[in-house]
Tab-separated table of C-alpha atoms and ligand atoms in Angstrom:
chain	number	residue	atom	x	y	z
A	24	MET	CA	0.000	0.000	0.000
A	25	LYS	CA	1.324	3.413	-0.978
A	26	THR	CA	2.058	5.946	1.736
A	27	LYS	CA	-0.582	8.283	0.373
A	28	LYS	CA	-3.191	5.549	0.629
A	29	ILE	CA	-2.224	4.746	4.218
A	30	ALA	CA	-2.507	8.401	5.164
A	31	TYR	CA	-5.913	8.578	3.490
A	32	LEU	CA	-7.089	5.451	5.338
A	33	GLY	CA	-5.911	6.960	8.635
A	34	LEU	CA	-7.822	10.113	7.882
A	35	LEU	CA	-10.983	8.099	7.205
A	36	VAL	CA	-10.602	6.179	10.482
A	37	ALA	CA	-10.348	9.469	12.363
A	38	LEU	CA	-13.381	10.855	10.519
A	39	ALA	CA	-15.458	7.756	11.185
A	40	PHE	CA	-14.496	7.932	14.847
A	41	ILE	CA	-15.545	11.577	15.104
A	42	PHE	CA	-18.856	10.871	13.360
A	43	SER	CA	-19.555	8.039	15.795
A	44	TYR	CA	-18.834	10.406	18.660
A	45	ILE	CA	-21.192	13.024	17.239
A	46	GLU	CA	-23.794	10.287	16.954
A	47	THR	CA	-23.560	9.556	20.675
A	48	LEU	CA	-24.194	13.274	21.305
A	49	ILE	CA	-27.295	13.521	19.130
A	50	PRO	CA	-30.158	11.936	20.991
A	51	ILE	CA	-32.377	10.560	18.252
A	52	ASN	CA	-33.556	8.322	20.973
A	53	ILE	CA	-36.922	6.944	19.953
A	54	GLY	CA	-36.857	4.090	22.433
A	55	VAL	CA	-35.866	1.663	19.737
A	56	PRO	CA	-32.646	-0.263	20.203
A	57	GLY	CA	-30.456	-0.422	17.129
A	58	ALA	CA	-31.615	2.738	15.351
A	59	LYS	CA	-28.650	4.909	14.494
A	60	LEU	CA	-28.182	7.972	12.383
A	61	GLY	CA	-25.517	6.113	10.406
A	62	LEU	CA	-23.191	9.080	9.992
A	63	ALA	CA	-20.174	6.789	10.178
A	64	ASN	CA	-21.546	4.854	7.226
A	65	LEU	CA	-20.861	7.926	5.098
A	66	VAL	CA	-17.147	7.324	5.602
A	67	ILE	CA	-17.503	3.603	4.868
A	68	ILE	CA	-19.352	4.368	1.624
A	69	VAL	CA	-16.702	6.854	0.502
A	70	ALA	CA	-13.980	4.315	1.336
A	71	LEU	CA	-15.808	1.571	-0.566
A	72	TYR	CA	-15.939	3.725	-3.678
A	73	THR	CA	-12.409	5.135	-3.445
A	74	ILE	CA	-10.030	2.583	-1.911
A	75	GLY	CA	-11.875	-0.687	-2.415
A	76	GLU	CA	-13.581	-3.409	-0.424
A	77	LYS	CA	-10.649	-4.685	1.622
A	78	ASN	CA	-9.621	-1.300	2.987
A	79	ALA	CA	-13.205	-0.252	3.574
A	80	PHE	CA	-13.817	-3.410	5.594
A	81	LEU	CA	-10.676	-2.813	7.638
A	82	LEU	CA	-11.866	0.729	8.307
A	83	SER	CA	-15.302	-0.469	9.368
A	84	MET	CA	-13.897	-2.987	11.867
A	85	VAL	CA	-11.312	-0.614	13.333
A	86	ARG	CA	-14.030	1.990	13.839
A	87	ILE	CA	-16.335	-0.402	15.685
A	88	VAL	CA	-13.613	-1.618	18.028
A	89	LEU	CA	-12.356	1.924	18.730
A	90	VAL	CA	-15.838	3.270	19.338
A	91	GLY	CA	-16.796	0.194	21.346
A	92	PHE	CA	-13.947	0.663	23.790
A	93	THR	CA	-14.442	4.422	24.042
A	94	PHE	CA	-18.182	5.063	24.177
A	95	ALA	CA	-19.903	1.726	24.753
A	96	ASN	CA	-19.612	-1.537	26.626
A	97	LEU	CA	-18.778	-5.021	25.400
A	98	ALA	CA	-22.377	-6.040	24.756
A	99	SER	CA	-23.011	-2.924	22.659
A	100	MET	CA	-19.860	-3.620	20.678
A	101	LEU	CA	-21.179	-7.082	19.849
A	102	TYR	CA	-24.378	-5.585	18.408
A	103	SER	CA	-22.420	-3.034	16.357
A	104	LEU	CA	-20.105	-5.729	15.077
A	105	ALA	CA	-23.016	-7.834	13.823
A	106	GLY	CA	-24.613	-4.780	12.231
A	107	GLY	CA	-21.325	-3.601	10.733
A	108	ILE	CA	-20.359	-6.925	9.186
A	109	LEU	CA	-23.809	-7.715	7.791
A	110	SER	CA	-24.178	-4.201	6.421
A	111	PHE	CA	-20.752	-4.321	4.804
A	112	LEU	CA	-21.334	-7.687	3.128
A	113	ALA	CA	-24.723	-6.524	1.850
A	114	MET	CA	-23.214	-3.316	0.453
A	115	CYS	CA	-20.432	-5.244	-1.323
A	116	ILE	CA	-22.951	-7.550	-2.952
A	117	ALA	CA	-25.144	-4.601	-3.931
A	118	LYS	CA	-22.191	-2.688	-5.364
A	119	ARG	CA	-20.821	-5.677	-7.284
A	120	SER	CA	-24.213	-6.351	-8.856
A	121	GLY	CA	-23.747	-3.065	-10.716
A	122	LYS	CA	-27.494	-2.509	-10.652
A	123	LEU	CA	-27.663	0.177	-7.972
A	124	SER	CA	-26.282	3.680	-7.605
A	125	THR	CA	-24.486	4.880	-4.474
A	126	THR	CA	-27.875	5.716	-2.970
A	127	GLY	CA	-29.161	2.175	-3.451
A	128	VAL	CA	-25.978	0.645	-2.042
A	129	SER	CA	-26.157	2.949	0.967
A	130	VAL	CA	-29.828	2.099	1.563
A	131	VAL	CA	-28.959	-1.605	1.558
A	132	GLY	CA	-26.180	-0.849	4.056
A	133	GLY	CA	-28.404	1.213	6.351
A	134	VAL	CA	-31.198	-1.356	6.474
A	135	PHE	CA	-28.918	-4.351	6.977
A	136	HIS	CA	-26.980	-2.522	9.665
A	137	ASN	CA	-30.107	-2.120	11.770
A	138	VAL	CA	-31.380	-5.606	10.971
A	139	GLY	CA	-28.014	-7.158	11.887
A	140	GLN	CA	-27.918	-5.331	15.189
A	141	ILE	CA	-31.381	-6.384	16.235
A	142	LEU	CA	-30.795	-10.020	15.190
A	143	MET	CA	-27.650	-10.116	17.311
A	144	ALA	CA	-29.573	-8.496	20.173
A	145	ILE	CA	-32.332	-11.117	19.906
A	146	TRP	CA	-29.676	-13.806	20.110
A	147	VAL	CA	-27.817	-12.214	23.046
A	148	VAL	CA	-30.778	-11.375	25.286
A	149	LYS	CA	-32.878	-14.293	23.983
A	150	THR	CA	-35.900	-12.058	23.532
A	151	ALA	CA	-37.779	-12.749	20.338
A	152	SER	CA	-40.144	-9.838	20.967
A	153	LEU	CA	-37.386	-7.517	19.770
A	154	VAL	CA	-38.588	-8.342	16.238
A	155	TYR	CA	-41.370	-5.883	16.998
A	156	TYR	CA	-38.846	-3.130	16.297
A	157	LEU	CA	-38.045	-4.464	12.840
A	158	PRO	CA	-40.453	-2.250	10.829
A	159	VAL	CA	-39.224	0.940	12.505
A	160	LEU	CA	-35.633	-0.154	12.040
A	161	ILE	CA	-36.138	-0.843	8.328
A	162	ILE	CA	-37.684	2.606	7.814
A	163	ALA	CA	-34.940	4.299	9.852
A	164	GLY	CA	-32.211	2.490	7.906
A	165	LEU	CA	-33.919	3.409	4.654
A	166	ALA	CA	-34.153	7.116	5.488
A	167	SER	CA	-30.590	7.448	6.706
A	168	GLY	CA	-29.391	5.289	3.801
A	169	VAL	CA	-30.871	7.687	1.235
A	170	ALA	CA	-29.323	10.762	2.877
A	171	ILE	CA	-25.920	9.122	3.378
A	172	GLY	CA	-25.938	7.740	-0.162
A	173	ILE	CA	-26.543	11.116	-1.802
A	174	LEU	CA	-23.874	12.753	0.358
A	175	GLY	CA	-21.493	9.846	-0.198
A	176	ALA	CA	-21.711	10.132	-3.991
A	177	MET	CA	-20.893	13.838	-3.804
A	178	VAL	CA	-17.908	13.305	-1.517
A	179	THR	CA	-16.606	10.375	-3.598
A	180	LYS	CA	-16.674	12.493	-6.755
A	181	ARG	CA	-14.633	15.229	-5.110
A	182	VAL	CA	-12.116	12.869	-3.500
A	183	LYS	CA	-11.503	11.126	-6.808
A	184	LYS	CA	-10.895	14.477	-8.482
A	185	VAL	CA	-8.305	15.546	-5.909
A	186	VAL	CA	-6.440	12.327	-5.137
A	187	ASN	CA	-4.588	10.276	-7.679
A	188	TRP	CA	-3.610	6.910	-6.198
A	189	ASP	CA	-0.890	5.745	-8.587
B	15	MET	CA	-27.011	3.066	-17.484
B	16	GLU	CA	-27.085	5.681	-14.725
B	17	GLU	CA	-30.793	6.187	-15.359
B	18	ASN	CA	-31.310	2.456	-14.949
B	19	LYS	CA	-29.511	2.500	-11.614
B	20	LYS	CA	-31.693	5.344	-10.377
B	21	LYS	CA	-34.769	3.366	-11.346
B	22	ASN	CA	-33.473	0.298	-9.501
B	23	ASP	CA	-32.789	2.456	-6.427
B	24	LEU	CA	-36.425	3.538	-6.395
B	25	ILE	CA	-37.653	-0.032	-6.838
B	26	LEU	CA	-35.446	-1.115	-3.931
B	27	ILE	CA	-36.825	1.649	-1.717
B	28	GLY	CA	-40.384	0.730	-2.663
B	29	VAL	CA	-39.823	-2.946	-1.895
B	30	LEU	CA	-38.253	-2.155	1.479
B	31	LEU	CA	-41.159	0.132	2.389
B	32	MET	CA	-43.571	-2.668	1.540
B	33	VAL	CA	-41.584	-5.178	3.616
B	34	ALA	CA	-41.630	-2.799	6.589
B	35	LEU	CA	-45.362	-2.232	6.224
B	36	ALA	CA	-46.103	-5.955	5.911
B	37	ALA	CA	-43.957	-6.688	8.950
B	38	TYR	CA	-45.771	-3.967	10.867
B	39	PHE	CA	-49.203	-5.432	10.131
B	40	CYS	CA	-48.100	-8.980	10.939
B	41	ILE	CA	-46.679	-7.820	14.235
B	42	SER	CA	-49.609	-5.688	15.338
B	43	PHE	CA	-51.800	-8.693	14.591
B	44	PHE	CA	-49.925	-10.757	17.155
B	45	GLN	CA	-49.176	-8.069	19.686
B	46	GLY	CA	-51.161	-5.760	21.865
B	47	ALA	CA	-53.770	-8.043	23.372
B	48	ASN	CA	-54.867	-6.551	26.643
B	49	THR	CA	-54.008	-8.630	29.628
B	50	LYS	CA	-55.759	-9.242	32.846
B	51	ASN	CA	-53.387	-9.916	35.692
B	52	GLY	CA	-50.417	-8.901	33.585
B	53	VAL	CA	-47.010	-9.594	35.041
B	54	ALA	CA	-43.791	-7.755	34.257
B	55	VAL	CA	-41.128	-10.438	33.979
B	56	VAL	CA	-37.556	-9.226	34.361
B	57	THR	CA	-34.696	-11.272	32.928
B	58	ILE	CA	-30.992	-10.522	33.025
B	59	ASP	CA	-28.851	-12.217	30.408
B	60	ASP	CA	-31.613	-14.789	29.901
B	61	ALA	CA	-31.911	-15.678	33.616
B	62	GLU	CA	-35.181	-14.773	35.306
B	63	TYR	CA	-34.655	-12.071	37.912
B	64	GLY	CA	-38.177	-11.524	39.150
B	65	ARG	CA	-41.894	-11.281	38.367
B	66	PHE	CA	-43.851	-8.135	39.237
B	67	PRO	CA	-47.655	-8.094	38.996
B	68	LEU	CA	-48.850	-4.903	37.309
B	69	VAL	CA	-51.621	-4.407	39.875
B	70	VAL	CA	-49.102	-3.787	42.641
B	71	ASP	CA	-47.300	-0.423	42.551
B	72	THR	CA	-43.608	-0.994	43.248
B	73	GLU	CA	-40.135	0.274	42.568
B	74	GLU	CA	-37.327	-2.191	41.959
B	75	ARG	CA	-33.697	-1.277	41.521
B	76	ILE	CA	-32.269	-4.001	39.328
B	77	GLU	CA	-28.598	-4.185	40.198
B	78	LEU	CA	-26.004	-5.964	38.099
B	79	PRO	CA	-22.766	-7.455	39.439
B	80	ASP	CA	-20.680	-4.874	37.570
B	81	GLY	CA	-22.430	-1.965	39.287
B	82	SER	CA	-24.803	-0.994	36.481
B	83	TYR	CA	-28.507	-0.784	37.222
B	84	ASN	CA	-32.005	-0.219	35.853
B	85	LEU	CA	-34.827	1.212	37.912
B	86	LEU	CA	-38.141	-0.508	37.227
B	87	VAL	CA	-41.290	1.322	38.323
B	88	ILE	CA	-44.710	-0.305	38.325
B	89	GLN	CA	-47.477	2.254	38.544
B	90	ASP	CA	-51.083	2.519	37.379
B	91	GLY	CA	-50.911	-0.969	35.887
B	92	LYS	CA	-47.916	-0.119	33.729
B	93	ALA	CA	-44.247	-1.036	33.888
B	94	ASP	CA	-41.594	1.529	33.061
B	95	VAL	CA	-37.835	1.914	33.334
B	96	THR	CA	-37.283	5.407	34.705
B	97	GLU	CA	-33.571	5.376	35.420
B	98	ALA	CA	-30.568	3.399	34.215
B	99	SER	CA	-26.806	3.414	34.064
B	100	CYS	CA	-26.548	2.349	30.430
B	101	PRO	CA	-24.794	4.673	27.966
B	102	ASP	CA	-27.615	4.869	25.405
B	103	GLY	CA	-30.590	5.460	27.704
B	104	ILE	CA	-32.931	3.784	25.244
B	105	CYS	CA	-34.677	1.782	27.965
B	106	VAL	CA	-35.387	4.989	29.921
B	107	ASN	CA	-36.852	6.738	26.877
B	108	HIS	CA	-39.098	3.794	26.096
B	109	ARG	CA	-42.696	4.448	27.056
B	110	ALA	CA	-44.389	2.454	29.798
B	111	ILE	CA	-45.704	-0.971	28.784
B	112	SER	CA	-48.796	-2.881	29.882
B	113	LYS	CA	-49.894	-5.142	27.028
B	114	GLN	CA	-48.956	-8.737	26.528
B	115	GLY	CA	-45.794	-9.244	24.522
B	116	GLN	CA	-44.576	-5.668	24.906
B	117	SER	CA	-41.068	-5.300	26.219
B	118	ILE	CA	-38.497	-2.781	27.328
B	119	VAL	CA	-34.987	-3.909	26.600
B	120	CYS	CA	-31.731	-2.503	27.872
B	121	LEU	CA	-29.254	-3.995	25.447
B	122	PRO	CA	-26.059	-2.754	27.122
B	123	ASN	CA	-27.152	-4.230	30.463
B	124	LYS	CA	-28.870	-7.241	28.867
B	125	VAL	CA	-31.936	-6.505	30.994
B	126	VAL	CA	-35.348	-7.358	29.549
B	127	VAL	CA	-38.728	-6.380	30.987
B	128	GLU	CA	-41.517	-8.256	29.248
B	129	ILE	CA	-45.256	-8.310	29.913
B	130	GLU	CA	-46.700	-11.758	30.299
B	131	ASN	CA	-50.196	-12.889	30.893
B	132	GLY	CA	-51.036	-13.702	34.460
B	133	GLU	CA	-52.391	-17.127	35.246
B	134	GLU	CA	-55.842	-16.292	33.939
B	135	SER	CA	-56.264	-15.218	30.360
B	136	ASP	CA	-59.702	-14.039	29.230
B	137	LEU	CA	-60.579	-17.524	28.076
B	138	ASP	CA	-59.649	-19.223	31.318
B	139	ALA	CA	-61.650	-16.680	33.238
B	140	VAL	CA	-64.762	-17.699	31.319
B	141	THR	CA	-64.305	-21.443	31.737
B	142	ASN	CA	-63.519	-21.027	35.387
C	9	ZN	ZN1	-30.664	0.922	28.976
């Protein structure tokens, strides 16, 4: 990996970390576990479209572990991990299909992030009634996915214009 | 090409909206039956901690070994978590529950408050 790329990846990690922190400050607390604004996903999307799947995945995992140790406890980290991995896999598949724009890919990511979290939560606390939150979580993931996707496409365009990897 | 992608995005959004709506109707079909003699059952990490009948007003401080806690308040036939040590505070913001199958979950503390039917459901009451 070129030095420039490493520096860029470091920058993205820092950005994702800051976004996650901002997210803990904004109380969009609707009494539904697993619903997040998904600001950090903006960074993941930009990474996915600029430095590829492997680096974007690395970024996503590093962010979750960092944030988990700083702002949450171990159980919460487990939920984020499930959401993060499922969301990332879903976004890769969606992107590779070539049928969706950045918005569509981001929507897939947002929805699967919330679904992954709640599935992990159901498994950890053994409470099936958590499925009751599924509709709200799908809508929340959808809404944030659209916003993040539109923003992500704009940022990606600009980054690609400025940075030349090779 | 790009136009096609935009169209697919919209189809995806439409499908997801429909899935959410369908899930919502399925769920409200199964949930929300009023209970007589409802009981708030508290479990921590899948182990039952206690059962609190909704007819009895109480306050229970659910303490965990690591020092975290959730304060369960039973009042006016409803169960509510009014205070907690968890970082997200989602359980505290959740509204009070009283219907069968409703639950308040504190994911960081792995504490679950779920409403269960008391011994007598409506049907039993009739046959008795
Ligand atoms: Zn809580």
